[in-house]
Short mmCIF file of C-alpha atoms in Angstrom, two decimals:
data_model
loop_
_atom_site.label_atom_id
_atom_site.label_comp_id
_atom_site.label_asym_id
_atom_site.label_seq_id
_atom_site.Cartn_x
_atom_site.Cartn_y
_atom_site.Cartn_z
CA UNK A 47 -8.12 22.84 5.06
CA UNK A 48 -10.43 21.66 2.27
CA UNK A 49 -9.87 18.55 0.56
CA UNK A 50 -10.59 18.28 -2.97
CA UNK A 51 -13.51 16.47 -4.59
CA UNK A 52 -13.69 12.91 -5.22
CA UNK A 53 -14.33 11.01 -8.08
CA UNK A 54 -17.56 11.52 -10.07
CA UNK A 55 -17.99 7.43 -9.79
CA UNK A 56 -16.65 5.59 -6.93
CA UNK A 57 -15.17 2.29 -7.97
CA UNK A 58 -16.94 -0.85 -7.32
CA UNK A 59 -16.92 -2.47 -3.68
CA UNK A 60 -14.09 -4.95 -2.71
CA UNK A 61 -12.62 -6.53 0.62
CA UNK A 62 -9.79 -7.29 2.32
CA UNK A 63 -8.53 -10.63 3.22
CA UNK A 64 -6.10 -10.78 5.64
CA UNK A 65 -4.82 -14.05 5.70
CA UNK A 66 -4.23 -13.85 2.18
CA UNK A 67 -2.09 -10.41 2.63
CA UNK A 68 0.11 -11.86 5.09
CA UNK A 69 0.74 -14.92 2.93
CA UNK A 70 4.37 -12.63 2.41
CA UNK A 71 4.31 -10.46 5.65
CA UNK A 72 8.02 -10.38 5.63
CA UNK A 73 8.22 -8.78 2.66
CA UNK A 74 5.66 -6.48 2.49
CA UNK A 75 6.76 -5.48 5.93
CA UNK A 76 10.59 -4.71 4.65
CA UNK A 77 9.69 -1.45 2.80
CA UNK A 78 8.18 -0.27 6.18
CA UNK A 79 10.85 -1.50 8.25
CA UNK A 80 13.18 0.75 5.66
CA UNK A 81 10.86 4.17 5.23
CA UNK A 82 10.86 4.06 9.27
CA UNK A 83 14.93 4.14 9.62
CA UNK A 84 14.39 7.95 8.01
CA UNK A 85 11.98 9.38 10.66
CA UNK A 86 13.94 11.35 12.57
CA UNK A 87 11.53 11.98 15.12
CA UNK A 88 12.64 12.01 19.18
CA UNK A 89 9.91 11.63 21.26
CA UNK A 90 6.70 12.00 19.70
CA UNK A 91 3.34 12.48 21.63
CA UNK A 92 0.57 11.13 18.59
CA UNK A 93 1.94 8.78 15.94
CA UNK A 94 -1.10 7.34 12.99
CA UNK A 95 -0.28 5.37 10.28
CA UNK A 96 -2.77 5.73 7.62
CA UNK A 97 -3.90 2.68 6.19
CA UNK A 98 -2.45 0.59 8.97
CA UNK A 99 -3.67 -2.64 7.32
CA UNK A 100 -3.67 -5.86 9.80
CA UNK A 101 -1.95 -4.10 12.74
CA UNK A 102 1.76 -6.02 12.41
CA UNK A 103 3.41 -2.80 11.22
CA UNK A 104 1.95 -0.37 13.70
CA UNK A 105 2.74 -2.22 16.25
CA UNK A 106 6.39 -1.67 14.91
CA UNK A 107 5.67 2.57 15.56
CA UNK A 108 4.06 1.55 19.39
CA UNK A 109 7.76 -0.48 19.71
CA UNK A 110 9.75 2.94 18.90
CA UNK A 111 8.04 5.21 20.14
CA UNK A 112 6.39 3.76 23.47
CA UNK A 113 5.59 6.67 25.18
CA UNK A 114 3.31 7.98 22.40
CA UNK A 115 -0.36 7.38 21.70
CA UNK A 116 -0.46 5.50 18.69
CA UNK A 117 -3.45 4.76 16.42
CA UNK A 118 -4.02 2.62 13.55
CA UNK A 119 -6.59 3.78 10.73
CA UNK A 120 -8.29 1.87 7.88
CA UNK A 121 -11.46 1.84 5.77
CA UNK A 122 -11.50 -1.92 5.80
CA UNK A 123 -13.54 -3.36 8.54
CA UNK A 124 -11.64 -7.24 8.12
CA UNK A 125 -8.16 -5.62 8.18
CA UNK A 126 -9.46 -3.49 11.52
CA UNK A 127 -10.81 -6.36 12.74
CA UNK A 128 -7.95 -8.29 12.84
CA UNK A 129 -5.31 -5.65 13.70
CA UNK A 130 -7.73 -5.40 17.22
CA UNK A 131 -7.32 -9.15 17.98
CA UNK A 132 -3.62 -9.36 17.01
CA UNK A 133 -2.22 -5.68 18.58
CA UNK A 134 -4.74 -5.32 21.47
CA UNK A 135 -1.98 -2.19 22.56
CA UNK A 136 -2.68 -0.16 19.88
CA UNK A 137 -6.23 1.70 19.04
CA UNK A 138 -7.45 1.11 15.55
CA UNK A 139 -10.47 2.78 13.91
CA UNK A 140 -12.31 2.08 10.77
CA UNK A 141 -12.04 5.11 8.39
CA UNK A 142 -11.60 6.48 5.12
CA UNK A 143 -8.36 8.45 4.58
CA UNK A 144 -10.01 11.05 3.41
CA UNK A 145 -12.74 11.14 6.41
CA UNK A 146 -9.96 11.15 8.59
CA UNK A 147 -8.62 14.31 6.95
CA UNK A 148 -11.26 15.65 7.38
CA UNK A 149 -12.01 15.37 10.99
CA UNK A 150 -10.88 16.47 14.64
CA UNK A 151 -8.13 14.14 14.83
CA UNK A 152 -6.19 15.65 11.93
CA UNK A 153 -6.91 18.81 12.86
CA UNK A 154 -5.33 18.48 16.55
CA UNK A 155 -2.26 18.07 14.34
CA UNK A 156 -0.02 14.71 14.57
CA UNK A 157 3.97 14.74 15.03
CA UNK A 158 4.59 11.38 12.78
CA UNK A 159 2.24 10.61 10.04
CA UNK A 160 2.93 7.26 7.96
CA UNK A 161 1.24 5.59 5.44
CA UNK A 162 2.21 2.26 4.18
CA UNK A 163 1.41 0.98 0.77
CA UNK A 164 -2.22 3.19 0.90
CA UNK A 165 -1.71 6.38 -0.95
CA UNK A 166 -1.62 4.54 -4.42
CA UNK A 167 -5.47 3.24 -4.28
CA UNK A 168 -6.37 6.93 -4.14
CA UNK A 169 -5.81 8.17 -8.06
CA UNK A 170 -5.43 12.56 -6.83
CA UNK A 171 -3.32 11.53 -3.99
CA UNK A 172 -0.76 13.99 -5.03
CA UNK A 173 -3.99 16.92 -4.54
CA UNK A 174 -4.20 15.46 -1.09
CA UNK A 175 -0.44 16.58 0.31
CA UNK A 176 -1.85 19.77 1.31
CA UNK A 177 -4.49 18.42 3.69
CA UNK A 178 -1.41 15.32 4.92
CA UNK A 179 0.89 18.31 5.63
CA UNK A 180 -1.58 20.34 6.73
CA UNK A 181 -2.16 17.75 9.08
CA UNK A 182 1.16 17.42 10.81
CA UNK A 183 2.07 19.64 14.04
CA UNK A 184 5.29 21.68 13.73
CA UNK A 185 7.89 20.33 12.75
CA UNK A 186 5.87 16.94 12.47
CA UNK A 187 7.05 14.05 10.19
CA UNK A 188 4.55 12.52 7.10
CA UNK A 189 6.24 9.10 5.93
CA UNK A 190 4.69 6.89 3.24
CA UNK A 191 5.65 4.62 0.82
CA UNK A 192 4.15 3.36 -2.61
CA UNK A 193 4.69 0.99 -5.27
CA UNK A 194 6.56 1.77 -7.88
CA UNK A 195 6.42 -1.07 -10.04
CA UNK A 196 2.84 -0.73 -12.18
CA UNK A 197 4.27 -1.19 -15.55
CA UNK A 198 6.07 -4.62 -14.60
CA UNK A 199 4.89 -7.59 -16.21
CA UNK A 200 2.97 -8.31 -12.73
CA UNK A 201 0.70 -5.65 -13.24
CA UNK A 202 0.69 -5.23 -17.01
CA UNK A 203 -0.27 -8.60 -17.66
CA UNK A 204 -3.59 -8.14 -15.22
CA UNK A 205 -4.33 -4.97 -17.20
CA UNK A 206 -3.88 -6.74 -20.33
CA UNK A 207 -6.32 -9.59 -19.47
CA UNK A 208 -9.21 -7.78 -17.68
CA UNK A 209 -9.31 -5.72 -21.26
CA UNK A 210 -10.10 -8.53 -22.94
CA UNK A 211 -13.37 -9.84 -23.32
CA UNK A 212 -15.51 -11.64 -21.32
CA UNK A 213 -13.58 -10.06 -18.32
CA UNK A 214 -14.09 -6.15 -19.45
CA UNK A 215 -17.56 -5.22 -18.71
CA UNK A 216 -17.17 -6.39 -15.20
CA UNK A 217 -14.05 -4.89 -14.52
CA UNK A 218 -14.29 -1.51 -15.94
CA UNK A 219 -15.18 0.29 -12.77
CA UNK A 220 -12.70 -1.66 -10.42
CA UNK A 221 -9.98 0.60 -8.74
CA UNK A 222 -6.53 0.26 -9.76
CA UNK A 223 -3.24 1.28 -8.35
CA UNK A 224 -1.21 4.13 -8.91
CA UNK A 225 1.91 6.12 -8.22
CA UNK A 226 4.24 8.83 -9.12
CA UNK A 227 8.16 9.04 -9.64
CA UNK A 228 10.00 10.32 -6.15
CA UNK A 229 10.60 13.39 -8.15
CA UNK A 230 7.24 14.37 -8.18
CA UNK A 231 6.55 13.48 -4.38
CA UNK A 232 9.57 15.91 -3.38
CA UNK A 233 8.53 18.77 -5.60
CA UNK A 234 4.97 18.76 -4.40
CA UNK A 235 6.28 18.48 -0.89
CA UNK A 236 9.10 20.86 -0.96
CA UNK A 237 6.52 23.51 -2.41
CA UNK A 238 4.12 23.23 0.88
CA UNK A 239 7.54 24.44 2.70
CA UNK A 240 9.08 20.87 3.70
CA UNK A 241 12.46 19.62 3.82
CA UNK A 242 12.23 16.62 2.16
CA UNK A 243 14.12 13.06 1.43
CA UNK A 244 12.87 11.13 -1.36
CA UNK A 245 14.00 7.58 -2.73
CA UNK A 246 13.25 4.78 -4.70
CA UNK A 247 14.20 1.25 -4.05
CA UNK A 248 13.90 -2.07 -6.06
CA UNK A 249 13.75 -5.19 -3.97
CA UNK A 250 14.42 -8.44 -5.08
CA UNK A 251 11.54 -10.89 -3.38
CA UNK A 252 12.20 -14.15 -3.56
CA UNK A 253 9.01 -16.63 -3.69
CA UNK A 254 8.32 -20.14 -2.65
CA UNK A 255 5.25 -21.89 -3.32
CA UNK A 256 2.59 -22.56 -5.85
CA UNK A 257 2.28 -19.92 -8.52
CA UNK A 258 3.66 -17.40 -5.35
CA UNK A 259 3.55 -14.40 -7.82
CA UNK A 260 0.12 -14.44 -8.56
CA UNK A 261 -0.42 -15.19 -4.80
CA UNK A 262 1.49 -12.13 -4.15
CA UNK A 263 -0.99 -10.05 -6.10
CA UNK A 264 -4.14 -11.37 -5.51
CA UNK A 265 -3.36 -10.36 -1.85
CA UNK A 266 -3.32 -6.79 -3.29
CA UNK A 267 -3.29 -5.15 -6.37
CA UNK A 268 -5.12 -7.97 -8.29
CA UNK A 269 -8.02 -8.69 -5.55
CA UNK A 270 -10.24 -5.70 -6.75
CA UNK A 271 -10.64 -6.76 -10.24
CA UNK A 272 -11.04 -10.43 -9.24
CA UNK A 273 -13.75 -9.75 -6.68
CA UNK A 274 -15.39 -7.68 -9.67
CA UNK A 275 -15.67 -10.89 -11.52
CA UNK A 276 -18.72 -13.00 -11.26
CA UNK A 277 -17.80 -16.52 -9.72
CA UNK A 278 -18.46 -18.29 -13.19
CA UNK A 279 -15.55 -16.40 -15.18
CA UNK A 280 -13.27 -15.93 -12.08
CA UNK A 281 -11.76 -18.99 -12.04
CA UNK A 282 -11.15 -19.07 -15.65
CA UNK A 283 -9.67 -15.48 -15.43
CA UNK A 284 -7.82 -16.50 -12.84
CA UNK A 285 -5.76 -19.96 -14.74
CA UNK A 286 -4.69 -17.45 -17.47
CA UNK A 287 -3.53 -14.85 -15.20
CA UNK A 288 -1.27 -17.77 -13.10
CA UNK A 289 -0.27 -19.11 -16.70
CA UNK A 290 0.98 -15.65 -17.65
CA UNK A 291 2.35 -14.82 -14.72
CA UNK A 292 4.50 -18.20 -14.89
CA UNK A 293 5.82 -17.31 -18.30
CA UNK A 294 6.75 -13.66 -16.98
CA UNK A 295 8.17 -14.81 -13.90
CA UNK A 296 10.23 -18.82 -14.32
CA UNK A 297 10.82 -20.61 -11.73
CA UNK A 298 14.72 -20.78 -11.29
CA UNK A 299 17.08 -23.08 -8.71
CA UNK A 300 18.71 -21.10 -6.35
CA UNK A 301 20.87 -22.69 -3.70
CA UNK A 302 19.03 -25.85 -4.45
CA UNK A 303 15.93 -24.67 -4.19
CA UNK A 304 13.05 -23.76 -6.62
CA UNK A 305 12.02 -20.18 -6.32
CA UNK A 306 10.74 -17.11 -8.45
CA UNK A 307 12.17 -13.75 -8.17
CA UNK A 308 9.97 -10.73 -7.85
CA UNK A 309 11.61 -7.28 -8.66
CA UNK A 310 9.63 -4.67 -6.68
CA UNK A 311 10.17 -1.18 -7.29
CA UNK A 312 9.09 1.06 -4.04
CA UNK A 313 9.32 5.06 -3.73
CA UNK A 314 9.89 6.16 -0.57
CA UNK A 315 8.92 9.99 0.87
CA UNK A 316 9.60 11.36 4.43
CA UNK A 317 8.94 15.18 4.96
CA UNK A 318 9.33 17.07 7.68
CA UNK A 319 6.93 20.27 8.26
CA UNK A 320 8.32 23.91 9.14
CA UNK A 321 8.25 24.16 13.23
CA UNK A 322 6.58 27.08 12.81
#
């Protein structure tokens, strides 16, 4: 199956840190934990999860399903890295989504396909359901889940400030994050022959720490456009952004404690191809 073209311009170069993602590993790893409960799959002989990140999650798929060969995949070399040292059971390989698509492995077809919190960095993700289904042995399960929540004050806010000079030339090319409604996801899916269970759930995170939400996005959707900065207006960027942030999101006492609340919207999508 073809996959269609990318982007005219690739966006600029970032990294991964993976200390700073894990800074909330518990929550990021709820959503997971969740979109997993609605795999109905028995006994499964190849499991991948696509964009496996630092290895903690996929781990979670080796726990299930034991007896399966289970591989992690991801185009950053740090997050690989580390998912090797920390989840030596599990065989991880550094590659772009789309590469692996494209290659032998996809096309010996897979009976459960997740991906976690990766399908929003790619802007035509929806044009790439064909080649994920496509993908999938008979009767094989796809599983991902995205953000929902890009027009919350966490993410508007970052928008509004990298648009603003002396932050806007540097930025312009850096990749953002984006998603569609569940809707859309179970149309799409649905049409490529799938039955299909689509949901969307808003968490309530609650933070501890020192400016936690802006440490909560810096791990993530925020760390492209602040490794697109050059070091002398980063830190300045990066004040206003916590000062924003802390006016979006005050600090409240709850059970005697000081914490912020995050509302995180998630949509969740688990398909299951024909058998045949």
């Amino acid at each position: 199956m073809s996959l269609p073209p990318r982007p005219d311009r690739a966006p600029a170069a970032h990294t991964w840190d993976p200390e700073r993602y894990l800074a909330y590993a518990d929550e990021r790893g709820r959503p997971f934990v969740d979109l997993l409960a609605r795999v109905g799959a028995a006994a499964p002989g190849r499991v991948v999860d696509l964009g496996c990140g630092p290895g903690g999650l996929t781990r979670l798929l080796a726990q299930r399903w034991p007896r399966a060969e289970v591989r992690g995949v991801d185009r950053s070399a740090e997050m690989v890295a580390r998912a090797r040292a920390d989840v030596p059971e599990v065989g991880f390989e550094v590659a772009d989504l789309r590469d692996w698509l494209a290659g032998p492995a996809a096309a010996a077809g897979v009976d459960v396909l997740v991906s976690n919190a990766t399908l929003q960095w790619l802007p035509d993700h929806l044009a790439l359901l064909p080649a994920l289904v496509g993908a999938l042995a008979p009767g094989g399960w796809l599983a991902f889940q995205v953000p929902g929540n890009h027009d919350a004050p966490s993410h508007r806010l970052l928008r509004d400030l990298a648009a603003e000079a002396p932050y806007a030339a540097h930025v312009a090319h850096a990749p953002h994050v984006g998603a569609h409604d569940a809707a859309n996801y179970l149309t799409e899916l649905a049409d490529l022959g799938c039955e299909v269970d689509a949901w969307e759930t808003t968490y309530l995170h609650v933070l501890t720490g020192q400016d936690p939400v802006f440490t909560w996005v810096s791990g993530t959707g925020a760390r492209p456009t602040l490794q697109a900065l050059p070091a002398d207006l980063r830190g300045g960027f990066e004040e206003e952004c916590k000062r924003r942030l802390r006016a979006a999101y005050p600090a409240r006492v709850v059970a005697g404690r000081e914490v912020v609340v995050l509302p995180f919207r998630r949509v969740f999508v688990v398909a299951r191809a024909p058998l045949g």
